[in-house]
Every structure is written in structure tokens, then in C-alpha cells.
Amino acid sequence: MVTILWILLAYGSYQIGWQLQLQDPDPKLSDTLQRKCCKWQHLIVFAYLLLFRWAEICQSGQRDVMQITRAYIIGSLLLAAWIDHYIQLIPDMVYVPGLAGGILWLIYYDPGVDIVINLLIFVTIQILIFRRLYGESDCLAYILCAAYLAGCGKQLIDYLLFMLLTVLMELIVQIKKKNISHGKLRKPVPLIPYMMGAMLLYRFIL
């Protein structure tokens, strides 16, 4: 089952993401960069499983599908954070494997009505309200973070508190860098690296 799922996510998400990118190409992103993004994504997933999860899966005597889906969510977020940090221009295809992993997790594990409803409410809030404030890319990243937290048993209030933590972390760093004037940033900064850090902090510490 794990092998089939890996092939489905690796090949299927690559093709779907690439077709979406071809339909709405960004002239600022070269085809070479976008192809490299796809390759790096699956390398990140493999490294994540190899370093943190594969021994655990083998020792338990069962290959856990949850670990694969979670790995693709983390892989998408790590790559998005890295690209956001350097060029602040993220190809849409970066998010496809993570979103596919989140959907497959919901279908395969049936985490419960409460968690699904909470996640759907958060997704709706992001798409209808927050997407207008910080753009589609950050919106998708927040949704992936919420999917990861949902896989850890978190609820809607946790997703909102995690968003607040992201803003607080960014605010503290930018105040130290003196990049805030009259309540606004002097120059734009990437949000997804802060998002990734806040998600992991909220997951493992808070």
C-alpha cells in the first residue's frame, strides 16, 4: 500500500502540478527552476522519511501511510519556505504534493467528523477572507500547515493560535531589524519561513 501511495503522490502530483503550471505560467519563473522544484520536493520527502520516520515504521512492523502523507505536506512547506526566503515567488506546483497528501490522509484515515469540519472551516476562512490580505501562496501554505496540525489531532482554535504565533514571530524579528515604520513593514519579507517555524513550535512545544 505504501509503495502504491508513494508512486501515486510522486508521479501523480508531479503531472498535475506541472499541467496546472503550464495552464497559468509565470513569466518570472523559468521552466528549469520549476522542474528543479519538483525534483527537490521528492528528495526532501525521501530524506524526511529516511532520517526521522523510516526506522520507526520498520520497527513497528507496519508501514504507516500516515507518515507518507505527512512527509509530502512537510516537503511542500519546506520547499515553499526555501523559495520564499530567496526569491519570494513560488510556483503553484510546489503545493500540489502536499495538498494531495492532506486529501489522501483525510480519505484513508477518517480522522473524525470534528477534525474534518474544523479543517474545512479553516480552509473556507483562508480562501474567502485571509487570501485577500496576503495572497494565494501564503493562503495555501497556511492550509497545508493546518492539515499537518489536523493530523496531530489539533482543532480550529489551534490553527488560529498558530496563525497568531506566526505573526508574533515575524513582528518580533522585524522590530529587532528595525524594518517596521508606522505599523507597516518598510520592505516586504517572506512569511512562509515564519509560518513553518511557528507550526513546528506549536506542534512540538505548545
JSON list of C-alpha atoms in Angstrom, two decimals:
[
{"chain": "A", "resi": 1, "resn": "MET", "atom": "CA", "xyz": [0.00, 0.00, 0.00]},
{"chain": "A", "resi": 2, "resn": "VAL", "atom": "CA", "xyz": [2.82, 2.40, 0.90]},
{"chain": "A", "resi": 3, "resn": "THR", "atom": "CA", "xyz": [4.63, 1.73, -2.39]},
{"chain": "A", "resi": 4, "resn": "ILE", "atom": "CA", "xyz": [1.46, 2.38, -4.40]},
{"chain": "A", "resi": 5, "resn": "LEU", "atom": "CA", "xyz": [0.79, 5.56, -2.43]},
{"chain": "A", "resi": 6, "resn": "TRP", "atom": "CA", "xyz": [4.37, 6.76, -2.96]},
{"chain": "A", "resi": 7, "resn": "ILE", "atom": "CA", "xyz": [4.07, 6.26, -6.74]},
{"chain": "A", "resi": 8, "resn": "LEU", "atom": "CA", "xyz": [0.66, 7.96, -6.76]},
{"chain": "A", "resi": 9, "resn": "LEU", "atom": "CA", "xyz": [1.92, 11.02, -4.90]},
{"chain": "A", "resi": 10, "resn": "ALA", "atom": "CA", "xyz": [5.29, 11.25, -6.63]},
{"chain": "A", "resi": 11, "resn": "TYR", "atom": "CA", "xyz": [4.14, 10.81, -10.22]},
{"chain": "A", "resi": 12, "resn": "GLY", "atom": "CA", "xyz": [0.52, 11.95, -10.00]},
{"chain": "A", "resi": 13, "resn": "SER", "atom": "CA", "xyz": [1.19, 15.17, -8.10]},
{"chain": "A", "resi": 14, "resn": "TYR", "atom": "CA", "xyz": [4.13, 15.99, -10.38]},
{"chain": "A", "resi": 15, "resn": "GLN", "atom": "CA", "xyz": [1.99, 15.66, -13.52]},
{"chain": "A", "resi": 16, "resn": "ILE", "atom": "CA", "xyz": [-0.99, 17.51, -12.07]},
{"chain": "A", "resi": 17, "resn": "GLY", "atom": "CA", "xyz": [1.19, 20.31, -10.73]},
{"chain": "A", "resi": 18, "resn": "TRP", "atom": "CA", "xyz": [3.07, 20.65, -13.99]},
{"chain": "A", "resi": 19, "resn": "GLN", "atom": "CA", "xyz": [-0.14, 20.83, -16.03]},
{"chain": "A", "resi": 20, "resn": "LEU", "atom": "CA", "xyz": [-1.53, 23.50, -13.71]},
{"chain": "A", "resi": 21, "resn": "GLN", "atom": "CA", "xyz": [1.67, 25.47, -14.10]},
{"chain": "A", "resi": 22, "resn": "LEU", "atom": "CA", "xyz": [1.51, 25.18, -17.90]},
{"chain": "A", "resi": 23, "resn": "GLN", "atom": "CA", "xyz": [-2.05, 26.50, -17.92]},
{"chain": "A", "resi": 24, "resn": "ASP", "atom": "CA", "xyz": [-1.09, 29.55, -15.89]},
{"chain": "A", "resi": 25, "resn": "PRO", "atom": "CA", "xyz": [2.65, 30.11, -16.48]},
{"chain": "A", "resi": 26, "resn": "ASP", "atom": "CA", "xyz": [4.51, 32.80, -14.60]},
{"chain": "A", "resi": 27, "resn": "PRO", "atom": "CA", "xyz": [6.91, 34.66, -16.91]},
{"chain": "A", "resi": 28, "resn": "LYS", "atom": "CA", "xyz": [9.19, 35.40, -13.94]},
{"chain": "A", "resi": 29, "resn": "LEU", "atom": "CA", "xyz": [9.85, 31.69, -13.34]},
{"chain": "A", "resi": 30, "resn": "SER", "atom": "CA", "xyz": [11.88, 29.65, -15.79]},
{"chain": "A", "resi": 31, "resn": "ASP", "atom": "CA", "xyz": [10.90, 26.10, -16.75]},
{"chain": "A", "resi": 32, "resn": "THR", "atom": "CA", "xyz": [14.27, 24.90, -15.43]},
{"chain": "A", "resi": 33, "resn": "LEU", "atom": "CA", "xyz": [13.57, 26.31, -11.97]},
{"chain": "A", "resi": 34, "resn": "GLN", "atom": "CA", "xyz": [10.11, 24.78, -11.88]},
{"chain": "A", "resi": 35, "resn": "ARG", "atom": "CA", "xyz": [11.39, 21.35, -12.90]},
{"chain": "A", "resi": 36, "resn": "LYS", "atom": "CA", "xyz": [14.07, 21.56, -10.22]},
{"chain": "A", "resi": 37, "resn": "CYS", "atom": "CA", "xyz": [11.36, 22.36, -7.68]},
{"chain": "A", "resi": 38, "resn": "CYS", "atom": "CA", "xyz": [9.59, 19.10, -8.49]},
{"chain": "A", "resi": 39, "resn": "LYS", "atom": "CA", "xyz": [12.78, 17.07, -8.12]},
{"chain": "A", "resi": 40, "resn": "TRP", "atom": "CA", "xyz": [13.82, 18.76, -4.87]},
{"chain": "A", "resi": 41, "resn": "GLN", "atom": "CA", "xyz": [10.39, 18.18, -3.39]},
{"chain": "A", "resi": 42, "resn": "HIS", "atom": "CA", "xyz": [10.59, 14.41, -3.64]},
{"chain": "A", "resi": 43, "resn": "LEU", "atom": "CA", "xyz": [14.19, 14.42, -2.39]},
{"chain": "A", "resi": 44, "resn": "ILE", "atom": "CA", "xyz": [13.03, 16.32, 0.70]},
{"chain": "A", "resi": 45, "resn": "VAL", "atom": "CA", "xyz": [10.27, 13.78, 1.28]},
{"chain": "A", "resi": 46, "resn": "PHE", "atom": "CA", "xyz": [12.68, 10.87, 0.94]},
{"chain": "A", "resi": 47, "resn": "ALA", "atom": "CA", "xyz": [15.20, 12.50, 3.32]},
{"chain": "A", "resi": 48, "resn": "TYR", "atom": "CA", "xyz": [12.45, 13.22, 5.86]},
{"chain": "A", "resi": 49, "resn": "LEU", "atom": "CA", "xyz": [11.29, 9.60, 5.86]},
{"chain": "A", "resi": 50, "resn": "LEU", "atom": "CA", "xyz": [14.82, 8.23, 5.90]},
{"chain": "A", "resi": 51, "resn": "LEU", "atom": "CA", "xyz": [16.04, 10.39, 8.78]},
{"chain": "A", "resi": 52, "resn": "PHE", "atom": "CA", "xyz": [13.00, 10.65, 11.01]},
{"chain": "A", "resi": 53, "resn": "ARG", "atom": "CA", "xyz": [10.34, 8.08, 10.17]},
{"chain": "A", "resi": 54, "resn": "TRP", "atom": "CA", "xyz": [11.53, 5.04, 8.26]},
{"chain": "A", "resi": 55, "resn": "ALA", "atom": "CA", "xyz": [13.17, 3.33, 11.25]},
{"chain": "A", "resi": 56, "resn": "GLU", "atom": "CA", "xyz": [10.05, 3.94, 13.31]},
{"chain": "A", "resi": 57, "resn": "ILE", "atom": "CA", "xyz": [7.83, 2.46, 10.59]},
{"chain": "A", "resi": 58, "resn": "CYS", "atom": "CA", "xyz": [10.03, -0.63, 10.17]},
{"chain": "A", "resi": 59, "resn": "GLN", "atom": "CA", "xyz": [10.34, -1.24, 13.91]},
{"chain": "A", "resi": 60, "resn": "SER", "atom": "CA", "xyz": [6.60, -1.09, 14.39]},
{"chain": "A", "resi": 61, "resn": "GLY", "atom": "CA", "xyz": [6.19, -3.87, 11.87]},
{"chain": "A", "resi": 62, "resn": "GLN", "atom": "CA", "xyz": [3.78, -1.86, 9.75]},
{"chain": "A", "resi": 63, "resn": "ARG", "atom": "CA", "xyz": [4.28, 0.67, 7.01]},
{"chain": "A", "resi": 64, "resn": "ASP", "atom": "CA", "xyz": [2.31, 3.65, 8.10]},
{"chain": "A", "resi": 65, "resn": "VAL", "atom": "CA", "xyz": [0.52, 5.51, 5.29]},
{"chain": "A", "resi": 66, "resn": "MET", "atom": "CA", "xyz": [0.16, 8.48, 7.63]},
{"chain": "A", "resi": 67, "resn": "GLN", "atom": "CA", "xyz": [3.92, 9.00, 7.58]},
{"chain": "A", "resi": 68, "resn": "ILE", "atom": "CA", "xyz": [3.96, 9.22, 3.77]},
{"chain": "A", "resi": 69, "resn": "THR", "atom": "CA", "xyz": [1.14, 11.76, 3.57]},
{"chain": "A", "resi": 70, "resn": "ARG", "atom": "CA", "xyz": [2.66, 13.81, 6.38]},
{"chain": "A", "resi": 71, "resn": "ALA", "atom": "CA", "xyz": [6.06, 13.71, 4.66]},
{"chain": "A", "resi": 72, "resn": "TYR", "atom": "CA", "xyz": [4.61, 15.25, 1.49]},
{"chain": "A", "resi": 73, "resn": "ILE", "atom": "CA", "xyz": [2.95, 18.02, 3.50]},
{"chain": "A", "resi": 74, "resn": "ILE", "atom": "CA", "xyz": [6.27, 18.80, 5.21]},
{"chain": "A", "resi": 75, "resn": "GLY", "atom": "CA", "xyz": [8.12, 18.52, 1.87]},
{"chain": "A", "resi": 76, "resn": "SER", "atom": "CA", "xyz": [5.84, 21.08, 0.20]},
{"chain": "A", "resi": 77, "resn": "LEU", "atom": "CA", "xyz": [6.16, 23.50, 3.12]},
{"chain": "A", "resi": 78, "resn": "LEU", "atom": "CA", "xyz": [9.95, 23.21, 3.39]},
{"chain": "A", "resi": 79, "resn": "LEU", "atom": "CA", "xyz": [10.43, 23.83, -0.33]},
{"chain": "A", "resi": 80, "resn": "ALA", "atom": "CA", "xyz": [7.94, 26.74, -0.30]},
{"chain": "A", "resi": 81, "resn": "ALA", "atom": "CA", "xyz": [9.73, 28.28, 2.70]},
{"chain": "A", "resi": 82, "resn": "TRP", "atom": "CA", "xyz": [13.12, 27.95, 0.99]},
{"chain": "A", "resi": 83, "resn": "ILE", "atom": "CA", "xyz": [11.91, 29.51, -2.28]},
{"chain": "A", "resi": 84, "resn": "ASP", "atom": "CA", "xyz": [10.01, 32.25, -0.41]},
{"chain": "A", "resi": 85, "resn": "HIS", "atom": "CA", "xyz": [13.16, 33.13, 1.53]},
{"chain": "A", "resi": 86, "resn": "TYR", "atom": "CA", "xyz": [15.30, 33.56, -1.59]},
{"chain": "A", "resi": 87, "resn": "ILE", "atom": "CA", "xyz": [13.05, 34.82, -4.39]},
{"chain": "A", "resi": 88, "resn": "GLN", "atom": "CA", "xyz": [9.56, 35.24, -2.83]},
{"chain": "A", "resi": 89, "resn": "LEU", "atom": "CA", "xyz": [7.97, 33.80, -5.95]},
{"chain": "A", "resi": 90, "resn": "ILE", "atom": "CA", "xyz": [6.62, 30.28, -5.53]},
{"chain": "A", "resi": 91, "resn": "PRO", "atom": "CA", "xyz": [5.43, 28.01, -8.40]},
{"chain": "A", "resi": 92, "resn": "ASP", "atom": "CA", "xyz": [1.92, 26.69, -7.81]},
{"chain": "A", "resi": 93, "resn": "MET", "atom": "CA", "xyz": [3.09, 23.11, -8.34]},
{"chain": "A", "resi": 94, "resn": "VAL", "atom": "CA", "xyz": [5.06, 23.24, -5.08]},
{"chain": "A", "resi": 95, "resn": "TYR", "atom": "CA", "xyz": [1.85, 22.90, -3.10]},
{"chain": "A", "resi": 96, "resn": "VAL", "atom": "CA", "xyz": [0.24, 20.11, -5.14]},
{"chain": "A", "resi": 97, "resn": "PRO", "atom": "CA", "xyz": [2.01, 17.11, -3.48]},
{"chain": "A", "resi": 98, "resn": "GLY", "atom": "CA", "xyz": [1.30, 18.48, -0.01]},
{"chain": "A", "resi": 99, "resn": "LEU", "atom": "CA", "xyz": [-2.36, 19.13, -0.77]},
{"chain": "A", "resi": 100, "resn": "ALA", "atom": "CA", "xyz": [-2.66, 15.67, -2.35]},
{"chain": "A", "resi": 101, "resn": "GLY", "atom": "CA", "xyz": [-1.09, 14.15, 0.77]},
{"chain": "A", "resi": 102, "resn": "GLY", "atom": "CA", "xyz": [-3.54, 16.01, 3.00]},
{"chain": "A", "resi": 103, "resn": "ILE", "atom": "CA", "xyz": [-6.55, 14.86, 0.98]},
{"chain": "A", "resi": 104, "resn": "LEU", "atom": "CA", "xyz": [-5.36, 11.23, 0.91]},
{"chain": "A", "resi": 105, "resn": "TRP", "atom": "CA", "xyz": [-4.81, 11.37, 4.67]},
{"chain": "A", "resi": 106, "resn": "LEU", "atom": "CA", "xyz": [-8.42, 12.51, 5.20]},
{"chain": "A", "resi": 107, "resn": "ILE", "atom": "CA", "xyz": [-9.73, 9.75, 2.91]},
{"chain": "A", "resi": 108, "resn": "TYR", "atom": "CA", "xyz": [-7.57, 6.93, 4.26]},
{"chain": "A", "resi": 109, "resn": "TYR", "atom": "CA", "xyz": [-7.58, 7.65, 7.99]},
{"chain": "A", "resi": 110, "resn": "ASP", "atom": "CA", "xyz": [-11.07, 9.09, 8.50]},
{"chain": "A", "resi": 111, "resn": "PRO", "atom": "CA", "xyz": [-9.83, 11.23, 11.44]},
{"chain": "A", "resi": 112, "resn": "GLY", "atom": "CA", "xyz": [-13.32, 12.05, 12.68]},
{"chain": "A", "resi": 113, "resn": "VAL", "atom": "CA", "xyz": [-16.11, 14.47, 11.83]},
{"chain": "A", "resi": 114, "resn": "ASP", "atom": "CA", "xyz": [-14.92, 17.15, 14.26]},
{"chain": "A", "resi": 115, "resn": "ILE", "atom": "CA", "xyz": [-11.41, 17.39, 12.82]},
{"chain": "A", "resi": 116, "resn": "VAL", "atom": "CA", "xyz": [-12.66, 17.37, 9.22]},
{"chain": "A", "resi": 117, "resn": "ILE", "atom": "CA", "xyz": [-15.26, 20.08, 9.93]},
{"chain": "A", "resi": 118, "resn": "ASN", "atom": "CA", "xyz": [-12.70, 22.24, 11.78]},
{"chain": "A", "resi": 119, "resn": "LEU", "atom": "CA", "xyz": [-10.25, 21.89, 8.91]},
{"chain": "A", "resi": 120, "resn": "LEU", "atom": "CA", "xyz": [-12.90, 22.75, 6.30]},
{"chain": "A", "resi": 121, "resn": "ILE", "atom": "CA", "xyz": [-13.95, 25.83, 8.29]},
{"chain": "A", "resi": 122, "resn": "PHE", "atom": "CA", "xyz": [-10.33, 26.99, 8.41]},
{"chain": "A", "resi": 123, "resn": "VAL", "atom": "CA", "xyz": [-9.88, 26.38, 4.67]},
{"chain": "A", "resi": 124, "resn": "THR", "atom": "CA", "xyz": [-13.05, 28.40, 3.96]},
{"chain": "A", "resi": 125, "resn": "ILE", "atom": "CA", "xyz": [-11.84, 31.28, 6.16]},
{"chain": "A", "resi": 126, "resn": "GLN", "atom": "CA", "xyz": [-8.49, 31.29, 4.39]},
{"chain": "A", "resi": 127, "resn": "ILE", "atom": "CA", "xyz": [-9.96, 31.30, 0.89]},
{"chain": "A", "resi": 128, "resn": "LEU", "atom": "CA", "xyz": [-12.75, 33.82, 1.48]},
{"chain": "A", "resi": 129, "resn": "ILE", "atom": "CA", "xyz": [-11.06, 36.25, 3.89]},
{"chain": "A", "resi": 130, "resn": "PHE", "atom": "CA", "xyz": [-7.34, 35.92, 4.50]},
{"chain": "A", "resi": 131, "resn": "ARG", "atom": "CA", "xyz": [-6.37, 35.24, 0.87]},
{"chain": "A", "resi": 132, "resn": "ARG", "atom": "CA", "xyz": [-7.19, 38.87, 0.13]},
{"chain": "A", "resi": 133, "resn": "LEU", "atom": "CA", "xyz": [-4.81, 40.04, 2.86]},
{"chain": "A", "resi": 134, "resn": "TYR", "atom": "CA", "xyz": [-1.64, 38.15, 2.00]},
{"chain": "A", "resi": 135, "resn": "GLY", "atom": "CA", "xyz": [-2.14, 36.37, -1.33]},
{"chain": "A", "resi": 136, "resn": "GLU", "atom": "CA", "xyz": [-2.80, 32.89, -2.64]},
{"chain": "A", "resi": 137, "resn": "SER", "atom": "CA", "xyz": [0.62, 31.38, -1.94]},
{"chain": "A", "resi": 138, "resn": "ASP", "atom": "CA", "xyz": [0.59, 32.18, 1.79]},
{"chain": "A", "resi": 139, "resn": "CYS", "atom": "CA", "xyz": [-3.04, 31.07, 1.92]},
{"chain": "A", "resi": 140, "resn": "LEU", "atom": "CA", "xyz": [-2.14, 27.62, 0.54]},
{"chain": "A", "resi": 141, "resn": "ALA", "atom": "CA", "xyz": [0.79, 27.37, 2.94]},
{"chain": "A", "resi": 142, "resn": "TYR", "atom": "CA", "xyz": [-1.50, 28.09, 5.90]},
{"chain": "A", "resi": 143, "resn": "ILE", "atom": "CA", "xyz": [-3.89, 25.39, 4.68]},
{"chain": "A", "resi": 144, "resn": "LEU", "atom": "CA", "xyz": [-1.04, 22.85, 4.47]},
{"chain": "A", "resi": 145, "resn": "CYS", "atom": "CA", "xyz": [0.06, 23.77, 7.99]},
{"chain": "A", "resi": 146, "resn": "ALA", "atom": "CA", "xyz": [-3.49, 23.27, 9.24]},
{"chain": "A", "resi": 147, "resn": "ALA", "atom": "CA", "xyz": [-3.65, 19.88, 7.51]},
{"chain": "A", "resi": 148, "resn": "TYR", "atom": "CA", "xyz": [-0.43, 18.85, 9.28]},
{"chain": "A", "resi": 149, "resn": "LEU", "atom": "CA", "xyz": [-1.74, 20.04, 12.65]},
{"chain": "A", "resi": 150, "resn": "ALA", "atom": "CA", "xyz": [-5.05, 18.25, 11.98]},
{"chain": "A", "resi": 151, "resn": "GLY", "atom": "CA", "xyz": [-3.05, 15.06, 11.52]},
{"chain": "A", "resi": 152, "resn": "CYS", "atom": "CA", "xyz": [-1.70, 15.67, 15.03]},
{"chain": "A", "resi": 153, "resn": "GLY", "atom": "CA", "xyz": [-5.20, 15.99, 16.45]},
{"chain": "A", "resi": 154, "resn": "LYS", "atom": "CA", "xyz": [-5.39, 19.80, 16.57]},
{"chain": "A", "resi": 155, "resn": "GLN", "atom": "CA", "xyz": [-8.63, 21.76, 16.21]},
{"chain": "A", "resi": 156, "resn": "LEU", "atom": "CA", "xyz": [-9.75, 25.10, 14.71]},
{"chain": "A", "resi": 157, "resn": "ILE", "atom": "CA", "xyz": [-8.65, 27.13, 17.73]},
{"chain": "A", "resi": 158, "resn": "ASP", "atom": "CA", "xyz": [-5.16, 25.65, 17.33]},
{"chain": "A", "resi": 159, "resn": "TYR", "atom": "CA", "xyz": [-4.98, 26.71, 13.67]},
{"chain": "A", "resi": 160, "resn": "LEU", "atom": "CA", "xyz": [-5.93, 30.28, 14.59]},
{"chain": "A", "resi": 161, "resn": "LEU", "atom": "CA", "xyz": [-3.47, 30.40, 17.51]},
{"chain": "A", "resi": 162, "resn": "PHE", "atom": "CA", "xyz": [-0.76, 29.09, 15.21]},
{"chain": "A", "resi": 163, "resn": "MET", "atom": "CA", "xyz": [-1.52, 31.94, 12.79]},
{"chain": "A", "resi": 164, "resn": "LEU", "atom": "CA", "xyz": [-1.22, 34.41, 15.67]},
{"chain": "A", "resi": 165, "resn": "LEU", "atom": "CA", "xyz": [2.12, 32.85, 16.67]},
{"chain": "A", "resi": 166, "resn": "THR", "atom": "CA", "xyz": [3.37, 33.26, 13.09]},
{"chain": "A", "resi": 167, "resn": "VAL", "atom": "CA", "xyz": [2.54, 36.97, 13.11]},
{"chain": "A", "resi": 168, "resn": "LEU", "atom": "CA", "xyz": [4.12, 37.46, 16.55]},
{"chain": "A", "resi": 169, "resn": "MET", "atom": "CA", "xyz": [7.34, 35.73, 15.48]},
{"chain": "A", "resi": 170, "resn": "GLU", "atom": "CA", "xyz": [7.57, 37.86, 12.33]},
{"chain": "A", "resi": 171, "resn": "LEU", "atom": "CA", "xyz": [6.78, 41.02, 14.32]},
{"chain": "A", "resi": 172, "resn": "ILE", "atom": "CA", "xyz": [9.50, 40.35, 16.92]},
{"chain": "A", "resi": 173, "resn": "VAL", "atom": "CA", "xyz": [12.15, 39.67, 14.27]},
{"chain": "A", "resi": 174, "resn": "GLN", "atom": "CA", "xyz": [11.23, 42.71, 12.16]},
{"chain": "A", "resi": 175, "resn": "ILE", "atom": "CA", "xyz": [11.21, 45.01, 15.19]},
{"chain": "A", "resi": 176, "resn": "LYS", "atom": "CA", "xyz": [14.74, 43.85, 16.01]},
{"chain": "A", "resi": 177, "resn": "LYS", "atom": "CA", "xyz": [15.74, 44.52, 12.40]},
{"chain": "A", "resi": 178, "resn": "LYS", "atom": "CA", "xyz": [14.04, 47.95, 12.55]},
{"chain": "A", "resi": 179, "resn": "ASN", "atom": "CA", "xyz": [12.01, 47.08, 9.48]},
{"chain": "A", "resi": 180, "resn": "ILE", "atom": "CA", "xyz": [8.75, 48.50, 10.85]},
{"chain": "A", "resi": 181, "resn": "SER", "atom": "CA", "xyz": [7.64, 52.10, 10.47]},
{"chain": "A", "resi": 182, "resn": "HIS", "atom": "CA", "xyz": [4.22, 53.49, 11.46]},
{"chain": "A", "resi": 183, "resn": "GLY", "atom": "CA", "xyz": [2.88, 49.97, 11.96]},
{"chain": "A", "resi": 184, "resn": "LYS", "atom": "CA", "xyz": [3.94, 48.78, 8.50]},
{"chain": "A", "resi": 185, "resn": "LEU", "atom": "CA", "xyz": [6.91, 46.91, 7.08]},
{"chain": "A", "resi": 186, "resn": "ARG", "atom": "CA", "xyz": [9.50, 49.13, 5.38]},
{"chain": "A", "resi": 187, "resn": "LYS", "atom": "CA", "xyz": [10.20, 46.35, 2.88]},
{"chain": "A", "resi": 188, "resn": "PRO", "atom": "CA", "xyz": [8.28, 43.09, 2.30]},
{"chain": "A", "resi": 189, "resn": "VAL", "atom": "CA", "xyz": [9.61, 39.93, 3.97]},
{"chain": "A", "resi": 190, "resn": "PRO", "atom": "CA", "xyz": [8.83, 36.25, 3.25]},
{"chain": "A", "resi": 191, "resn": "LEU", "atom": "CA", "xyz": [6.12, 34.90, 5.55]},
{"chain": "A", "resi": 192, "resn": "ILE", "atom": "CA", "xyz": [6.31, 31.15, 4.91]},
{"chain": "A", "resi": 193, "resn": "PRO", "atom": "CA", "xyz": [9.62, 30.57, 6.80]},
{"chain": "A", "resi": 194, "resn": "TYR", "atom": "CA", "xyz": [7.99, 32.12, 9.89]},
{"chain": "A", "resi": 195, "resn": "MET", "atom": "CA", "xyz": [4.90, 30.03, 9.22]},
{"chain": "A", "resi": 196, "resn": "MET", "atom": "CA", "xyz": [6.93, 26.83, 9.10]},
{"chain": "A", "resi": 197, "resn": "GLY", "atom": "CA", "xyz": [8.77, 27.67, 12.30]},
{"chain": "A", "resi": 198, "resn": "ALA", "atom": "CA", "xyz": [5.56, 28.60, 14.11]},
{"chain": "A", "resi": 199, "resn": "MET", "atom": "CA", "xyz": [3.85, 25.38, 13.01]},
{"chain": "A", "resi": 200, "resn": "LEU", "atom": "CA", "xyz": [6.69, 23.16, 14.30]},
{"chain": "A", "resi": 201, "resn": "LEU", "atom": "CA", "xyz": [6.93, 25.19, 17.53]},
{"chain": "A", "resi": 202, "resn": "TYR", "atom": "CA", "xyz": [3.19, 24.88, 18.10]},
{"chain": "A", "resi": 203, "resn": "ARG", "atom": "CA", "xyz": [3.25, 21.16, 17.28]},
{"chain": "A", "resi": 204, "resn": "PHE", "atom": "CA", "xyz": [6.16, 20.06, 19.46]},
{"chain": "A", "resi": 205, "resn": "ILE", "atom": "CA", "xyz": [6.34, 22.62, 22.29]},
{"chain": "A", "resi": 206, "resn": "LEU", "atom": "CA", "xyz": [2.99, 24.33, 22.89]}
]
